[in-house]
Amino acid sequence: MARLPSAERRRQLTEAAIRAMTRDGVPRTTTRSIAAEAGVSLSVFHYCFASKQELIESVITTITDHYVALVREAIRPRETLRETVRAGFQAYWDHVSAHPGEHMLTYELTQYALREPGFEHLARRQYEMYRDTYTELIEHLRCAMDFELTVPVPVLARYLAAMTDGLTLNFLVLGDDTTWTSILDTITDHVSGLVREEVRP
């Protein structure tokens, strides 16, 4: 087995954990099954991760990073703010549609962390990460397109995190249909309406 840098091995094991947990569920996924999925020995797993908590935090961060990278690329400034915001929502939604199992796993990880003694802080960290991600994206867009909001950034960030969380769960339960485009349009109109003015002269 080729020797890899520790960071690369952690990435490999985290991606293997995502595959195994998506397929088998969090409670049924063991460190042994993750090591087997990654094609490494159990000792390599324990060298890279000191605890299951550390692994789960890495899984949550990696899943979030997967779609944040797509959204960040999608919200590069377009001709209008509405077009830019809509493109960001569409990029996120395309990821949900293409990887429903991965998004279902995020809810399972939340429930697992809340129910497992000593893991509760991971659920809180997960939702703080969602909030922080939206804060970063909003601030990036404000700087790029030079506008002011009618609500504080932390409020909008929490609102967007709660909205996309609920919308994603609805999709996972109800499945795809023709209403999602209209729902995304409605959300885009609402968010665009929270812009007070452009401050560019």
PDB file of C-alpha atoms in Angstrom:
ATOM      1  CA  MET A   1       0.000   0.000   0.000  1.00  0.00           C
ATOM      2  CA  ALA A   2       1.458   3.359  -1.017  1.00  0.00           C
ATOM      3  CA  ARG A   3       2.272   5.803   1.746  1.00  0.00           C
ATOM      4  CA  LEU A   4       0.266   9.013   1.513  1.00  0.00           C
ATOM      5  CA  PRO A   5       0.587  12.273   3.456  1.00  0.00           C
ATOM      6  CA  SER A   6      -1.618  12.277   6.563  1.00  0.00           C
ATOM      7  CA  ALA A   7      -3.911  15.016   5.202  1.00  0.00           C
ATOM      8  CA  GLU A   8      -4.490  13.076   1.972  1.00  0.00           C
ATOM      9  CA  ARG A   9      -5.171   9.877   3.903  1.00  0.00           C
ATOM     10  CA  ARG A  10      -7.705  11.708   6.094  1.00  0.00           C
ATOM     11  CA  ARG A  11      -9.421  13.006   2.975  1.00  0.00           C
ATOM     12  CA  GLN A  12      -9.527   9.502   1.530  1.00  0.00           C
ATOM     13  CA  LEU A  13     -11.019   8.067   4.728  1.00  0.00           C
ATOM     14  CA  THR A  14     -13.543  10.902   5.017  1.00  0.00           C
ATOM     15  CA  GLU A  15     -14.795  10.340   1.462  1.00  0.00           C
ATOM     16  CA  ALA A  16     -14.978   6.587   2.196  1.00  0.00           C
ATOM     17  CA  ALA A  17     -16.993   7.328   5.345  1.00  0.00           C
ATOM     18  CA  ILE A  18     -19.431   9.470   3.344  1.00  0.00           C
ATOM     19  CA  ARG A  19     -19.960   6.625   0.866  1.00  0.00           C
ATOM     20  CA  ALA A  20     -20.370   4.018   3.588  1.00  0.00           C
ATOM     21  CA  MET A  21     -22.688   6.152   5.741  1.00  0.00           C
ATOM     22  CA  THR A  22     -24.801   7.154   2.747  1.00  0.00           C
ATOM     23  CA  ARG A  23     -25.182   3.497   1.787  1.00  0.00           C
ATOM     24  CA  ASP A  24     -25.515   1.849   5.201  1.00  0.00           C
ATOM     25  CA  GLY A  25     -26.608   4.601   7.603  1.00  0.00           C
ATOM     26  CA  VAL A  26     -24.588   6.193  10.402  1.00  0.00           C
ATOM     27  CA  PRO A  27     -25.335   3.689  13.215  1.00  0.00           C
ATOM     28  CA  ARG A  28     -24.406   0.700  11.040  1.00  0.00           C
ATOM     29  CA  THR A  29     -21.180   2.216   9.746  1.00  0.00           C
ATOM     30  CA  THR A  30     -18.156   1.138  11.767  1.00  0.00           C
ATOM     31  CA  THR A  31     -14.533   2.197  11.705  1.00  0.00           C
ATOM     32  CA  ARG A  32     -13.744  -1.226  10.285  1.00  0.00           C
ATOM     33  CA  SER A  33     -16.226  -0.824   7.414  1.00  0.00           C
ATOM     34  CA  ILE A  34     -14.862   2.654   6.635  1.00  0.00           C
ATOM     35  CA  ALA A  35     -11.312   1.336   6.536  1.00  0.00           C
ATOM     36  CA  ALA A  36     -12.455  -1.468   4.210  1.00  0.00           C
ATOM     37  CA  GLU A  37     -14.267   1.056   1.986  1.00  0.00           C
ATOM     38  CA  ALA A  38     -11.067   3.091   1.744  1.00  0.00           C
ATOM     39  CA  GLY A  39      -8.915   0.016   1.185  1.00  0.00           C
ATOM     40  CA  VAL A  40      -6.690   0.635   4.199  1.00  0.00           C
ATOM     41  CA  SER A  41      -5.976  -1.176   7.456  1.00  0.00           C
ATOM     42  CA  LEU A  42      -7.836  -0.339  10.654  1.00  0.00           C
ATOM     43  CA  SER A  43      -4.575   0.893  12.158  1.00  0.00           C
ATOM     44  CA  VAL A  44      -4.340   3.533   9.410  1.00  0.00           C
ATOM     45  CA  PHE A  45      -7.820   4.760  10.324  1.00  0.00           C
ATOM     46  CA  HIS A  46      -6.890   5.122  14.008  1.00  0.00           C
ATOM     47  CA  TYR A  47      -3.665   6.883  13.048  1.00  0.00           C
ATOM     48  CA  CYS A  48      -5.617   9.486  11.075  1.00  0.00           C
ATOM     49  CA  PHE A  49      -8.591   9.944  13.413  1.00  0.00           C
ATOM     50  CA  ALA A  50      -8.301   9.955  17.195  1.00  0.00           C
ATOM     51  CA  SER A  51     -12.049   9.411  17.703  1.00  0.00           C
ATOM     52  CA  LYS A  52     -15.365   8.860  15.945  1.00  0.00           C
ATOM     53  CA  GLN A  53     -16.300  12.427  16.885  1.00  0.00           C
ATOM     54  CA  GLU A  54     -13.343  13.697  14.893  1.00  0.00           C
ATOM     55  CA  LEU A  55     -14.389  11.597  11.902  1.00  0.00           C
ATOM     56  CA  ILE A  56     -18.004  12.791  12.003  1.00  0.00           C
ATOM     57  CA  GLU A  57     -16.892  16.421  12.187  1.00  0.00           C
ATOM     58  CA  SER A  58     -14.688  15.821   9.143  1.00  0.00           C
ATOM     59  CA  VAL A  59     -17.622  14.212   7.292  1.00  0.00           C
ATOM     60  CA  ILE A  60     -19.933  17.154   8.072  1.00  0.00           C
ATOM     61  CA  THR A  61     -17.312  19.696   6.974  1.00  0.00           C
ATOM     62  CA  THR A  62     -16.530  17.816   3.764  1.00  0.00           C
ATOM     63  CA  ILE A  63     -20.171  17.426   2.704  1.00  0.00           C
ATOM     64  CA  THR A  64     -20.747  21.140   3.304  1.00  0.00           C
ATOM     65  CA  ASP A  65     -17.615  22.010   1.342  1.00  0.00           C
ATOM     66  CA  HIS A  66     -18.839  19.897  -1.589  1.00  0.00           C
ATOM     67  CA  TYR A  67     -21.808  22.124  -2.349  1.00  0.00           C
ATOM     68  CA  VAL A  68     -20.428  25.405  -1.025  1.00  0.00           C
ATOM     69  CA  ALA A  69     -17.705  25.282  -3.680  1.00  0.00           C
ATOM     70  CA  LEU A  70     -20.376  24.921  -6.367  1.00  0.00           C
ATOM     71  CA  VAL A  71     -22.486  27.760  -4.971  1.00  0.00           C
ATOM     72  CA  ARG A  72     -19.490  30.060  -4.560  1.00  0.00           C
ATOM     73  CA  GLU A  73     -18.611  29.545  -8.215  1.00  0.00           C
ATOM     74  CA  ALA A  74     -22.228  30.021  -9.308  1.00  0.00           C
ATOM     75  CA  ILE A  75     -22.748  33.378  -7.568  1.00  0.00           C
ATOM     76  CA  ARG A  76     -20.054  35.220  -9.438  1.00  0.00           C
ATOM     77  CA  PRO A  77     -21.681  38.583 -10.256  1.00  0.00           C
ATOM     78  CA  ARG A  78     -24.054  38.628 -13.213  1.00  0.00           C
ATOM     79  CA  GLU A  79     -25.898  41.497 -14.856  1.00  0.00           C
ATOM     80  CA  THR A  80     -28.447  41.762 -12.024  1.00  0.00           C
ATOM     81  CA  LEU A  81     -28.483  40.749  -8.385  1.00  0.00           C
ATOM     82  CA  ARG A  82     -31.545  38.605  -8.979  1.00  0.00           C
ATOM     83  CA  GLU A  83     -29.784  36.590 -11.684  1.00  0.00           C
ATOM     84  CA  THR A  84     -26.795  36.136  -9.403  1.00  0.00           C
ATOM     85  CA  VAL A  85     -28.875  34.989  -6.417  1.00  0.00           C
ATOM     86  CA  ARG A  86     -30.963  32.667  -8.593  1.00  0.00           C
ATOM     87  CA  ALA A  87     -27.830  31.050 -10.012  1.00  0.00           C
ATOM     88  CA  GLY A  88     -26.592  30.359  -6.476  1.00  0.00           C
ATOM     89  CA  PHE A  89     -29.831  28.701  -5.434  1.00  0.00           C
ATOM     90  CA  GLN A  90     -29.890  26.667  -8.644  1.00  0.00           C
ATOM     91  CA  ALA A  91     -26.344  25.407  -8.069  1.00  0.00           C
ATOM     92  CA  TYR A  92     -27.295  24.260  -4.575  1.00  0.00           C
ATOM     93  CA  TRP A  93     -30.489  22.657  -5.818  1.00  0.00           C
ATOM     94  CA  ASP A  94     -28.694  20.843  -8.619  1.00  0.00           C
ATOM     95  CA  HIS A  95     -26.401  19.336  -5.993  1.00  0.00           C
ATOM     96  CA  VAL A  96     -29.376  18.229  -3.874  1.00  0.00           C
ATOM     97  CA  SER A  97     -31.038  16.637  -6.910  1.00  0.00           C
ATOM     98  CA  ALA A  98     -27.855  14.871  -8.000  1.00  0.00           C
ATOM     99  CA  HIS A  99     -26.775  13.714  -4.515  1.00  0.00           C
ATOM    100  CA  PRO A 100     -29.910  13.154  -2.409  1.00  0.00           C
ATOM    101  CA  GLY A 101     -28.254  10.416  -0.357  1.00  0.00           C
ATOM    102  CA  GLU A 102     -25.471  12.761   0.697  1.00  0.00           C
ATOM    103  CA  HIS A 103     -27.975  15.378   1.843  1.00  0.00           C
ATOM    104  CA  MET A 104     -30.058  12.752   3.628  1.00  0.00           C
ATOM    105  CA  LEU A 105     -26.888  11.803   5.472  1.00  0.00           C
ATOM    106  CA  THR A 106     -26.578  15.335   6.861  1.00  0.00           C
ATOM    107  CA  TYR A 107     -29.931  14.960   8.656  1.00  0.00           C
ATOM    108  CA  GLU A 108     -28.968  11.528   9.937  1.00  0.00           C
ATOM    109  CA  LEU A 109     -25.695  12.920  11.265  1.00  0.00           C
ATOM    110  CA  THR A 110     -27.605  15.663  13.105  1.00  0.00           C
ATOM    111  CA  GLN A 111     -29.966  13.182  14.757  1.00  0.00           C
ATOM    112  CA  TYR A 112     -27.111  10.836  15.609  1.00  0.00           C
ATOM    113  CA  ALA A 113     -25.095  13.629  17.216  1.00  0.00           C
ATOM    114  CA  LEU A 114     -28.072  14.888  19.227  1.00  0.00           C
ATOM    115  CA  ARG A 115     -28.860  11.413  20.564  1.00  0.00           C
ATOM    116  CA  GLU A 116     -25.306  10.205  21.235  1.00  0.00           C
ATOM    117  CA  PRO A 117     -23.984  11.402  24.629  1.00  0.00           C
ATOM    118  CA  GLY A 118     -20.932  13.574  24.165  1.00  0.00           C
ATOM    119  CA  PHE A 119     -21.599  14.213  20.476  1.00  0.00           C
ATOM    120  CA  GLU A 120     -24.185  16.993  20.904  1.00  0.00           C
ATOM    121  CA  HIS A 121     -21.696  19.751  20.119  1.00  0.00           C
ATOM    122  CA  LEU A 122     -21.209  18.289  16.626  1.00  0.00           C
ATOM    123  CA  ALA A 123     -24.853  18.988  15.736  1.00  0.00           C
ATOM    124  CA  ARG A 124     -24.458  22.554  16.958  1.00  0.00           C
ATOM    125  CA  ARG A 125     -21.217  22.934  15.014  1.00  0.00           C
ATOM    126  CA  GLN A 126     -22.951  21.595  11.905  1.00  0.00           C
ATOM    127  CA  TYR A 127     -25.622  24.295  11.987  1.00  0.00           C
ATOM    128  CA  GLU A 128     -23.118  26.979  12.952  1.00  0.00           C
ATOM    129  CA  MET A 129     -21.211  25.968   9.844  1.00  0.00           C
ATOM    130  CA  TYR A 130     -24.337  26.448   7.709  1.00  0.00           C
ATOM    131  CA  ARG A 131     -24.820  29.917   9.217  1.00  0.00           C
ATOM    132  CA  ASP A 132     -21.166  30.854   8.772  1.00  0.00           C
ATOM    133  CA  THR A 133     -21.217  29.648   5.164  1.00  0.00           C
ATOM    134  CA  TYR A 134     -24.169  31.862   4.288  1.00  0.00           C
ATOM    135  CA  THR A 135     -22.546  34.791   6.097  1.00  0.00           C
ATOM    136  CA  GLU A 136     -19.424  34.352   3.989  1.00  0.00           C
ATOM    137  CA  LEU A 137     -21.415  34.097   0.739  1.00  0.00           C
ATOM    138  CA  ILE A 138     -23.533  37.165   1.562  1.00  0.00           C
ATOM    139  CA  GLU A 139     -20.492  39.255   2.450  1.00  0.00           C
ATOM    140  CA  HIS A 140     -18.727  38.114  -0.704  1.00  0.00           C
ATOM    141  CA  LEU A 141     -21.709  39.176  -2.803  1.00  0.00           C
ATOM    142  CA  ARG A 142     -22.063  42.513  -0.993  1.00  0.00           C
ATOM    143  CA  CYS A 143     -18.447  43.361  -1.738  1.00  0.00           C
ATOM    144  CA  ALA A 144     -18.664  42.214  -5.348  1.00  0.00           C
ATOM    145  CA  MET A 145     -21.965  43.942  -6.194  1.00  0.00           C
ATOM    146  CA  ASP A 146     -21.864  46.842  -3.724  1.00  0.00           C
ATOM    147  CA  PHE A 147     -25.313  46.867  -2.120  1.00  0.00           C
ATOM    148  CA  GLU A 148     -26.934  47.294   1.300  1.00  0.00           C
ATOM    149  CA  LEU A 149     -29.492  45.027   2.960  1.00  0.00           C
ATOM    150  CA  THR A 150     -32.679  45.877   4.847  1.00  0.00           C
ATOM    151  CA  VAL A 151     -31.846  43.202   7.453  1.00  0.00           C
ATOM    152  CA  PRO A 152     -28.607  42.447   9.309  1.00  0.00           C
ATOM    153  CA  VAL A 153     -26.333  39.920   7.638  1.00  0.00           C
ATOM    154  CA  PRO A 154     -26.488  37.478  10.614  1.00  0.00           C
ATOM    155  CA  VAL A 155     -30.295  37.456  10.407  1.00  0.00           C
ATOM    156  CA  LEU A 156     -30.304  36.803   6.663  1.00  0.00           C
ATOM    157  CA  ALA A 157     -27.650  34.096   7.058  1.00  0.00           C
ATOM    158  CA  ARG A 158     -29.720  32.241   9.686  1.00  0.00           C
ATOM    159  CA  TYR A 159     -32.854  32.680   7.590  1.00  0.00           C
ATOM    160  CA  LEU A 160     -31.216  31.249   4.463  1.00  0.00           C
ATOM    161  CA  ALA A 161     -29.752  28.333   6.426  1.00  0.00           C
ATOM    162  CA  ALA A 162     -33.171  27.492   7.904  1.00  0.00           C
ATOM    163  CA  MET A 163     -34.937  27.939   4.567  1.00  0.00           C
ATOM    164  CA  THR A 164     -32.614  25.700   2.548  1.00  0.00           C
ATOM    165  CA  ASP A 165     -32.567  23.136   5.361  1.00  0.00           C
ATOM    166  CA  GLY A 166     -36.358  22.869   5.338  1.00  0.00           C
ATOM    167  CA  LEU A 167     -36.588  22.943   1.561  1.00  0.00           C
ATOM    168  CA  THR A 168     -34.039  20.159   1.226  1.00  0.00           C
ATOM    169  CA  LEU A 169     -35.876  17.963   3.723  1.00  0.00           C
ATOM    170  CA  ASN A 170     -39.135  18.564   1.830  1.00  0.00           C
ATOM    171  CA  PHE A 171     -37.454  17.415  -1.367  1.00  0.00           C
ATOM    172  CA  LEU A 172     -36.074  14.282   0.271  1.00  0.00           C
ATOM    173  CA  VAL A 173     -39.518  13.376   1.629  1.00  0.00           C
ATOM    174  CA  LEU A 174     -41.770  14.425  -1.258  1.00  0.00           C
ATOM    175  CA  GLY A 175     -39.469  13.862  -4.209  1.00  0.00           C
ATOM    176  CA  ASP A 176     -38.931  15.945  -7.317  1.00  0.00           C
ATOM    177  CA  ASP A 177     -41.814  17.612  -9.105  1.00  0.00           C
ATOM    178  CA  THR A 178     -42.539  20.670 -11.186  1.00  0.00           C
ATOM    179  CA  THR A 179     -43.077  23.047  -8.244  1.00  0.00           C
ATOM    180  CA  TRP A 180     -39.437  23.393  -7.209  1.00  0.00           C
ATOM    181  CA  THR A 181     -38.576  25.876  -9.959  1.00  0.00           C
ATOM    182  CA  SER A 182     -41.392  28.158  -8.840  1.00  0.00           C
ATOM    183  CA  ILE A 183     -40.337  27.780  -5.207  1.00  0.00           C
ATOM    184  CA  LEU A 184     -36.749  28.756  -6.019  1.00  0.00           C
ATOM    185  CA  ASP A 185     -38.031  31.729  -8.028  1.00  0.00           C
ATOM    186  CA  THR A 186     -40.154  32.833  -5.057  1.00  0.00           C
ATOM    187  CA  ILE A 187     -37.228  32.575  -2.658  1.00  0.00           C
ATOM    188  CA  THR A 188     -35.010  34.489  -5.079  1.00  0.00           C
ATOM    189  CA  ASP A 189     -37.580  37.295  -5.354  1.00  0.00           C
ATOM    190  CA  HIS A 190     -37.847  37.492  -1.592  1.00  0.00           C
ATOM    191  CA  VAL A 191     -34.085  37.640  -1.012  1.00  0.00           C
ATOM    192  CA  SER A 192     -33.592  40.149  -3.839  1.00  0.00           C
ATOM    193  CA  GLY A 193     -36.284  42.309  -2.238  1.00  0.00           C
ATOM    194  CA  LEU A 194     -34.189  42.597   0.925  1.00  0.00           C
ATOM    195  CA  VAL A 195     -31.700  44.827  -0.887  1.00  0.00           C
ATOM    196  CA  ARG A 196     -32.184  48.450   0.145  1.00  0.00           C
ATOM    197  CA  GLU A 197     -30.024  50.105  -2.460  1.00  0.00           C
ATOM    198  CA  GLU A 198     -26.821  49.886  -4.386  1.00  0.00           C
ATOM    199  CA  VAL A 199     -24.223  52.132  -2.825  1.00  0.00           C
ATOM    200  CA  ARG A 200     -22.167  52.416  -5.998  1.00  0.00           C
ATOM    201  CA  PRO A 201     -22.285  56.062  -7.264  1.00  0.00           C
TER     202      PRO A 201
END
